[in-house]
Short mmCIF file of C-alpha atoms in Angstrom, two decimals:
data_model
loop_
_atom_site.label_atom_id
_atom_site.label_comp_id
_atom_site.label_asym_id
_atom_site.label_seq_id
_atom_site.Cartn_x
_atom_site.Cartn_y
_atom_site.Cartn_z
CA MET Z 1 80.15 -21.08 -43.09
CA LYS Z 2 78.70 -23.66 -40.77
CA ASP Z 3 76.22 -22.62 -38.08
CA MET Z 4 76.53 -24.43 -34.78
CA GLY Z 5 73.91 -22.84 -32.53
CA ASN Z 6 74.92 -19.23 -31.98
CA LEU Z 7 78.53 -19.91 -32.90
CA ASN Z 8 80.00 -19.99 -36.38
CA VAL Z 9 83.03 -21.78 -37.79
CA ASN Z 10 84.51 -20.45 -41.06
CA LYS Z 11 87.18 -22.36 -43.03
CA ASP Z 12 89.56 -20.69 -45.48
CA ARG Z 13 92.79 -21.62 -47.17
CA PHE Z 14 95.71 -20.05 -45.29
CA GLY Z 15 98.48 -21.01 -47.66
CA LEU Z 16 100.69 -23.78 -49.09
CA LEU Z 17 103.70 -25.54 -47.69
CA SER Z 18 106.77 -26.20 -49.79
CA ASP Z 19 105.50 -29.68 -50.62
CA GLY Z 20 102.21 -28.35 -51.90
CA SER Z 21 100.17 -29.30 -48.81
CA VAL Z 22 97.24 -26.99 -48.11
CA VAL Z 23 97.12 -25.28 -44.70
CA ASN Z 24 93.60 -24.26 -43.63
CA LEU Z 25 92.61 -21.43 -41.35
CA PHE Z 26 89.51 -21.74 -39.15
CA THR Z 27 87.76 -18.75 -37.61
CA VAL Z 28 85.30 -19.32 -34.75
CA GLU Z 29 83.03 -16.47 -33.63
CA ASN Z 30 80.23 -15.99 -31.14
CA GLY Z 31 78.97 -12.56 -32.15
CA LYS Z 32 81.15 -10.78 -29.54
CA MET Z 33 84.67 -12.11 -30.11
CA SER Z 34 86.48 -14.56 -32.33
CA PHE Z 35 89.62 -16.59 -32.63
CA SER Z 36 91.44 -18.09 -35.60
CA ALA Z 37 93.60 -21.18 -35.76
CA SER Z 38 95.52 -22.89 -38.52
CA SER Z 39 96.15 -26.56 -39.18
CA TYR Z 40 99.90 -25.88 -39.20
CA GLY Z 41 101.16 -26.38 -35.71
CA PRO Z 42 98.29 -26.28 -34.80
CA THR Z 43 98.49 -22.55 -34.24
CA LEU Z 44 96.32 -19.90 -32.69
CA THR Z 45 96.79 -17.05 -35.13
CA SER Z 46 94.51 -14.37 -33.66
CA ILE Z 47 92.11 -13.54 -30.86
CA ASN Z 48 89.89 -10.55 -31.70
CA LEU Z 49 88.07 -8.67 -28.91
CA PRO Z 50 85.89 -5.55 -29.07
CA ASP Z 51 87.86 -2.29 -28.96
CA GLY Z 52 85.04 -0.24 -27.51
CA LYS Z 53 84.76 1.87 -30.67
CA GLY Z 54 82.78 -0.53 -32.84
CA GLY Z 55 85.85 -2.40 -34.09
CA THR Z 56 88.10 -5.13 -32.78
CA VAL Z 57 91.58 -5.52 -31.43
CA ASP Z 58 93.76 -8.56 -31.92
CA VAL Z 59 95.42 -9.43 -28.56
CA LEU Z 60 97.66 -12.20 -29.89
CA LEU Z 61 101.16 -11.75 -31.28
CA GLY Z 62 102.08 -13.63 -34.40
CA PHE Z 63 102.27 -13.07 -38.14
CA SER Z 64 99.99 -11.98 -40.97
CA THR Z 65 100.84 -14.88 -43.27
CA LEU Z 66 101.64 -18.60 -43.00
CA GLU Z 67 105.20 -17.86 -44.11
CA GLY Z 68 105.93 -16.11 -40.83
CA TRP Z 69 105.20 -19.25 -38.80
CA VAL Z 70 107.07 -21.49 -41.25
CA ILE Z 71 110.24 -19.44 -40.88
CA ASP Z 72 110.11 -18.31 -37.22
CA GLY Z 73 111.00 -20.49 -34.23
CA SER Z 74 109.48 -18.48 -31.36
CA CYS Z 75 106.30 -20.64 -31.11
CA PHE Z 76 103.82 -17.74 -31.51
CA GLY Z 77 100.51 -19.33 -30.56
CA THR Z 78 101.65 -22.87 -31.42
CA GLY Z 79 100.82 -26.20 -29.87
CA VAL Z 80 103.94 -27.59 -28.23
CA GLY Z 81 104.88 -31.25 -27.57
CA ARG Z 82 105.65 -34.07 -27.22
CA PHE Z 83 107.18 -32.61 -24.09
CA ALA Z 84 106.88 -28.86 -23.64
CA ASN Z 85 109.53 -26.81 -21.83
CA ARG Z 86 112.89 -28.36 -20.89
CA ILE Z 87 114.32 -31.79 -20.10
CA SER Z 88 117.75 -31.44 -18.44
CA GLY Z 89 120.72 -33.20 -19.95
CA HIS Z 90 118.57 -33.78 -23.08
CA SER Z 91 117.88 -37.27 -21.76
CA PHE Z 92 115.74 -39.33 -19.37
CA GLU Z 93 115.46 -42.89 -18.16
CA LEU Z 94 112.16 -44.80 -18.30
CA ASP Z 95 111.65 -48.39 -17.17
CA GLY Z 96 115.40 -49.01 -17.25
CA VAL Z 97 116.00 -47.56 -20.72
CA LYS Z 98 117.82 -44.27 -21.29
CA TYR Z 99 116.56 -42.04 -24.09
CA GLU Z 100 118.82 -39.40 -25.60
CA LEU Z 101 117.00 -36.34 -26.92
CA ASP Z 102 118.00 -33.29 -28.99
CA ASP Z 103 120.21 -30.71 -27.32
CA ASN Z 104 118.63 -27.46 -28.63
CA ASP Z 105 118.86 -25.27 -25.51
CA SER Z 106 122.25 -25.20 -23.81
CA GLY Z 107 122.40 -28.82 -22.77
CA CYS Z 108 118.62 -29.28 -22.57
CA MET Z 109 115.87 -30.38 -24.82
CA LEU Z 110 113.35 -27.54 -25.27
CA HIS Z 111 109.80 -27.93 -26.65
CA GLY Z 112 110.50 -31.25 -28.34
CA GLY Z 113 113.92 -30.44 -29.80
CA PHE Z 114 114.68 -29.82 -33.45
CA ASP Z 115 111.73 -31.70 -34.99
CA ARG Z 116 108.98 -29.50 -33.62
CA TRP Z 117 105.28 -30.27 -33.60
CA GLU Z 118 104.49 -26.68 -34.60
CA LYS Z 119 106.17 -27.37 -37.94
CA LYS Z 120 103.77 -30.24 -38.73
CA LEU Z 121 100.52 -30.24 -40.65
CA TRP Z 122 97.61 -31.56 -38.55
CA ASN Z 123 94.31 -33.07 -39.69
CA ALA Z 124 91.48 -30.70 -38.78
CA GLU Z 125 87.72 -30.97 -38.42
CA GLU Z 126 85.00 -28.79 -36.95
CA CYS Z 127 83.81 -30.04 -33.55
CA ARG Z 128 81.43 -29.43 -30.70
CA THR Z 129 82.54 -30.41 -27.22
CA GLU Z 130 81.23 -29.85 -23.70
CA TYR Z 131 83.28 -26.67 -23.70
CA GLY Z 132 82.00 -25.08 -26.94
CA THR Z 133 82.27 -25.07 -30.68
CA GLY Z 134 85.47 -25.04 -32.70
CA VAL Z 135 88.07 -27.20 -34.31
CA SER Z 136 89.90 -30.43 -33.42
CA PHE Z 137 93.42 -30.96 -34.71
CA LYS Z 138 94.63 -34.56 -34.84
CA ARG Z 139 97.90 -36.29 -35.60
CA LEU Z 140 99.86 -39.48 -34.90
CA SER Z 141 103.27 -38.77 -33.36
CA PRO Z 142 105.16 -41.91 -34.45
CA ASP Z 143 107.40 -44.02 -32.27
CA GLY Z 144 110.86 -42.42 -32.20
CA GLU Z 145 109.71 -38.93 -33.21
CA GLN Z 146 111.88 -36.41 -31.34
CA HIS Z 147 113.55 -39.63 -29.95
CA PHE Z 148 110.58 -40.36 -27.66
CA PRO Z 149 109.13 -43.87 -27.40
CA GLY Z 150 105.66 -44.86 -28.52
CA ASN Z 151 103.13 -44.13 -31.21
CA VAL Z 152 101.04 -41.37 -29.69
CA ASP Z 153 97.58 -40.38 -31.04
CA VAL Z 154 97.10 -36.70 -30.16
CA THR Z 155 94.13 -34.34 -30.38
CA GLN Z 156 94.22 -30.61 -29.69
CA SER Z 157 90.79 -29.00 -29.65
CA PHE Z 158 90.26 -25.26 -29.64
CA THR Z 159 86.66 -24.20 -28.85
CA LEU Z 160 84.70 -21.05 -27.98
CA ASN Z 161 81.39 -20.65 -26.08
CA GLU Z 162 78.84 -17.89 -25.65
CA ASP Z 163 80.52 -16.69 -22.47
CA ASN Z 164 83.74 -15.72 -24.30
CA VAL Z 165 85.70 -18.70 -22.96
CA LEU Z 166 88.37 -20.09 -25.30
CA THR Z 167 89.13 -23.68 -24.27
CA LEU Z 168 92.23 -25.63 -25.29
CA GLU Z 169 91.77 -29.35 -24.67
CA TYR Z 170 94.52 -31.89 -25.18
CA THR Z 171 94.06 -35.72 -25.25
CA ALA Z 172 96.48 -38.44 -26.13
CA THR Z 173 96.97 -42.23 -25.99
CA THR Z 174 100.07 -44.33 -26.55
CA ASP Z 175 101.20 -47.87 -27.26
CA LYS Z 176 104.38 -47.56 -25.21
CA PRO Z 177 105.16 -45.71 -21.94
CA THR Z 178 106.28 -42.15 -22.82
CA PRO Z 179 106.58 -38.71 -21.21
CA ILE Z 180 104.03 -36.21 -22.51
CA ASN Z 181 103.43 -32.57 -21.76
CA ILE Z 182 101.38 -30.45 -24.18
CA THR Z 183 100.85 -26.71 -23.98
CA ASN Z 184 100.11 -23.73 -26.17
CA HIS Z 185 102.71 -20.95 -26.49
CA ALA Z 186 100.34 -18.02 -27.03
CA TYR Z 187 101.83 -14.54 -26.63
CA PHE Z 188 99.15 -12.24 -25.22
CA ASN Z 189 99.01 -8.49 -25.02
CA LEU Z 190 95.58 -7.19 -23.96
CA LYS Z 191 96.38 -3.79 -25.41
CA GLY Z 192 96.78 -5.45 -28.80
CA TYR Z 193 99.63 -7.20 -30.60
CA ASN Z 194 101.13 -3.78 -31.35
CA GLY Z 195 100.55 -2.39 -27.87
CA GLY Z 196 104.16 -2.40 -26.74
CA ALA Z 197 105.53 -3.52 -23.40
CA VAL Z 198 103.14 -5.24 -20.93
CA TYR Z 199 104.64 -3.49 -17.89
CA ASP Z 200 101.38 -1.65 -17.15
CA GLN Z 201 99.17 -4.79 -17.26
CA GLU Z 202 98.05 -6.37 -14.01
CA LEU Z 203 98.73 -10.00 -13.15
CA GLN Z 204 97.48 -12.18 -10.35
CA LEU Z 205 98.39 -15.89 -9.93
CA ASN Z 206 96.99 -18.40 -7.44
CA CYS Z 207 100.46 -19.79 -6.98
CA ASP Z 208 102.34 -19.66 -3.65
CA TYR Z 209 105.44 -21.37 -5.06
CA ILE Z 210 107.65 -21.44 -8.10
CA LEU Z 211 109.97 -24.24 -9.08
CA GLU Z 212 113.37 -23.08 -7.98
CA PRO Z 213 115.66 -22.85 -11.06
CA GLU Z 214 119.24 -24.06 -11.10
CA SER Z 215 121.87 -21.38 -11.00
CA ASN Z 216 122.27 -19.76 -14.41
CA SER Z 217 119.56 -21.98 -15.92
CA PRO Z 218 115.76 -21.96 -16.11
CA VAL Z 219 115.67 -25.73 -15.47
CA PRO Z 220 114.18 -26.51 -12.04
CA ASN Z 221 116.44 -28.12 -9.42
CA GLY Z 222 113.57 -30.10 -7.91
CA ASN Z 223 112.75 -27.71 -5.04
CA LYS Z 224 109.77 -25.39 -4.59
CA LEU Z 225 110.52 -21.78 -3.62
CA PRO Z 226 107.95 -19.68 -1.74
CA VAL Z 227 107.15 -16.50 -3.67
CA ALA Z 228 106.11 -14.49 -0.58
CA ASP Z 229 108.12 -11.24 -0.27
CA THR Z 230 110.04 -11.93 -3.50
CA VAL Z 231 109.97 -10.49 -6.99
CA PHE Z 232 108.05 -13.63 -8.04
CA ASP Z 233 105.04 -12.84 -5.86
CA PHE Z 234 101.85 -12.35 -7.88
CA THR Z 235 99.51 -13.80 -5.26
CA LYS Z 236 98.01 -10.31 -5.09
CA PRO Z 237 97.37 -8.23 -8.21
CA LYS Z 238 100.62 -6.55 -9.32
CA LEU Z 239 101.73 -4.71 -12.46
CA ILE Z 240 104.02 -6.92 -14.52
CA GLY Z 241 106.63 -4.17 -14.74
CA THR Z 242 106.91 -3.67 -10.99
CA ASP Z 243 109.79 -6.10 -10.45
CA ILE Z 244 110.67 -7.34 -13.95
CA ALA Z 245 114.00 -5.42 -14.03
CA LYS Z 246 115.10 -7.48 -10.97
CA VAL Z 247 114.62 -10.79 -12.76
CA GLY Z 248 117.46 -10.73 -15.31
CA ALA Z 249 116.06 -10.78 -18.85
CA GLY Z 250 112.53 -11.11 -17.51
CA TYR Z 251 110.24 -13.77 -16.16
CA ASP Z 252 110.67 -17.34 -17.45
CA HIS Z 253 109.64 -19.41 -14.42
CA CYS Z 254 107.26 -22.23 -13.68
CA TYR Z 255 104.62 -21.42 -11.04
CA CYS Z 256 102.95 -24.15 -9.06
CA MET Z 257 99.13 -24.20 -9.01
CA ASN Z 258 97.58 -23.88 -5.55
CA GLY Z 259 95.20 -26.79 -4.77
CA TYR Z 260 96.45 -29.10 -7.54
CA LYS Z 261 95.72 -32.73 -6.66
CA GLY Z 262 96.01 -34.48 -9.99
CA ASP Z 263 92.34 -35.33 -10.03
CA GLY Z 264 91.50 -33.51 -13.27
CA LYS Z 265 89.67 -30.65 -11.55
CA ILE Z 266 89.86 -27.35 -13.40
CA LEU Z 267 91.14 -24.68 -11.00
CA ASP Z 268 91.26 -20.86 -11.17
CA MET Z 269 94.87 -19.99 -11.99
CA GLY Z 270 94.58 -16.21 -12.00
CA TYR Z 271 94.02 -13.37 -14.43
CA VAL Z 272 95.57 -10.60 -16.49
CA LYS Z 273 94.04 -7.14 -16.77
CA ASP Z 274 94.80 -4.13 -18.95
CA PRO Z 275 93.67 -1.20 -16.73
CA ALA Z 276 93.58 1.26 -19.67
CA SER Z 277 91.03 -0.72 -21.79
CA GLY Z 278 89.40 -2.76 -19.03
CA ARG Z 279 90.07 -6.01 -20.94
CA THR Z 280 90.66 -9.04 -18.76
CA MET Z 281 91.72 -12.64 -19.26
CA ALA Z 282 91.12 -15.14 -16.49
CA VAL Z 283 92.91 -18.47 -16.81
CA LYS Z 284 91.69 -21.86 -15.56
CA THR Z 285 93.43 -25.24 -15.93
CA ASN Z 286 93.76 -28.78 -14.55
CA GLN Z 287 97.52 -28.63 -15.12
CA PRO Z 288 99.95 -28.45 -12.16
CA GLY Z 289 102.17 -25.68 -13.50
CA ILE Z 290 102.18 -22.47 -15.46
CA GLN Z 291 105.25 -21.08 -17.17
CA LEU Z 292 105.26 -17.31 -16.87
CA TYR Z 293 107.26 -15.89 -19.80
CA THR Z 294 107.43 -12.21 -20.66
CA GLY Z 295 108.60 -12.44 -24.28
CA ASN Z 296 112.22 -11.86 -23.28
CA TYR Z 297 113.68 -12.98 -26.62
CA ILE Z 298 111.38 -11.60 -29.33
CA GLU Z 299 113.36 -8.39 -29.89
CA GLY Z 300 113.36 -7.33 -33.52
CA ILE Z 301 110.98 -10.01 -34.88
CA LYS Z 302 108.74 -8.51 -37.60
CA GLY Z 303 105.19 -9.69 -36.96
CA LYS Z 304 101.65 -8.83 -37.96
CA ASN Z 305 101.25 -6.03 -40.52
CA GLY Z 306 105.03 -5.46 -40.34
CA PHE Z 307 105.00 -4.43 -36.67
CA VAL Z 308 108.34 -5.09 -35.02
CA TYR Z 309 108.06 -6.86 -31.66
CA HIS Z 310 110.26 -5.94 -28.71
CA SER Z 311 111.27 -7.72 -25.52
CA HIS Z 312 108.44 -7.77 -22.93
CA GLY Z 313 105.92 -6.98 -25.60
CA ALA Z 314 103.81 -9.97 -24.56
CA LEU Z 315 102.90 -12.28 -21.75
CA CYS Z 316 102.86 -16.11 -22.06
CA LEU Z 317 100.96 -18.23 -19.52
CA GLU Z 318 101.87 -21.74 -20.60
CA THR Z 319 99.85 -24.23 -18.53
CA GLN Z 320 101.75 -27.49 -18.34
CA ASP Z 321 103.22 -30.35 -16.40
CA PHE Z 322 106.40 -29.44 -14.58
CA PRO Z 323 109.51 -29.06 -16.72
CA ASP Z 324 112.09 -31.81 -16.38
CA ALA Z 325 109.44 -34.05 -14.80
CA PRO Z 326 110.89 -37.20 -16.45
CA ASN Z 327 114.02 -36.66 -14.33
CA LYS Z 328 112.36 -35.49 -11.11
CA SER Z 329 110.43 -38.25 -9.28
CA GLN Z 330 109.14 -35.72 -6.75
CA PHE Z 331 107.19 -33.95 -9.49
CA PRO Z 332 103.66 -34.98 -10.59
CA ASN Z 333 103.76 -37.98 -12.89
CA CYS Z 334 104.20 -37.14 -16.60
CA ILE Z 335 104.45 -40.70 -17.94
CA LEU Z 336 101.56 -41.85 -20.16
CA ARG Z 337 101.21 -45.64 -20.39
CA PRO Z 338 99.19 -47.87 -22.68
CA GLY Z 339 95.54 -47.99 -21.66
CA GLU Z 340 95.63 -44.54 -20.11
CA VAL Z 341 94.30 -41.29 -21.51
CA TYR Z 342 96.19 -38.03 -21.20
CA HIS Z 343 93.64 -35.22 -20.76
CA ARG Z 344 94.50 -31.60 -20.04
CA VAL Z 345 92.29 -28.53 -20.27
CA THR Z 346 93.13 -24.83 -20.27
CA GLN Z 347 90.56 -22.03 -20.47
CA TYR Z 348 91.15 -18.38 -21.28
CA CYS Z 349 88.07 -16.42 -20.14
CA PHE Z 350 87.86 -12.97 -21.73
CA GLY Z 351 86.14 -9.88 -20.34
CA PHE Z 352 85.73 -6.56 -22.18
#
């Protein structure tokens, strides 16, 4: 165990991949809470908070062993890229060249297509950043991977500080112009991974608009839709279950951050609260959008300690650039060019 101030980083072997590669698991703790992350994905595997009874509760859905993440495709806690969310028509044009991507979601490319980042082994090392102590995961995404142009050097850093803030920091550079959009697909349930539906948890988002989806598709049509007086309105605290039955299978919509100017400033996005336990999670980011997803398609998945997950058993708040941005010139720029640095930060601030 390595002591970095009042925070500790512990490294263990998580398991082996089929080619014999070793996957390591890192646990970072500050004496009050902890998180664990593996070099496969990279993946947040657990977030343990005090349960008020002298023990802890894990508020992150996932699996007990590496094998679960190797087999499953639901992105539990995984880093997602090169372009998170969807690109319509599984294609885009950049500087006069058309790029054809994988069609893995009803005519769209979703979360990078078939060759997913979360199924890769990343180089990992302990780190200390301005945001805290933790682990940096690094990898070169080669030119042509997922059919995207450019060799892209990527770093995903997961750190914790004394104030119970978990920071996810993403940086990247490229040798060719390329779209890039990195997020983490953590499934949260502040009651615990086995806490059941999140209907009775409170959500507030500093977002006056969502991206209006196309009919019968979650892909945005390019317009912003005011949330006021609609089922999508979380500008004031509201229980997640209040209107979820009116939104088809559940929420899977991109909300637009109030006050976003593209200047890198980290803004308060909102918070989640479990009234029964008093646990809270505030979210801050310098990203323009947040995909609110209520675990609509996890029914029947066997997760940690054999617990079977059900639809709406979790809440995902995926901070990101806007989906389909390569095809929507009115959206914030998502193209990274040589000489530029992609830098995105998301913070989950826990209270208990």
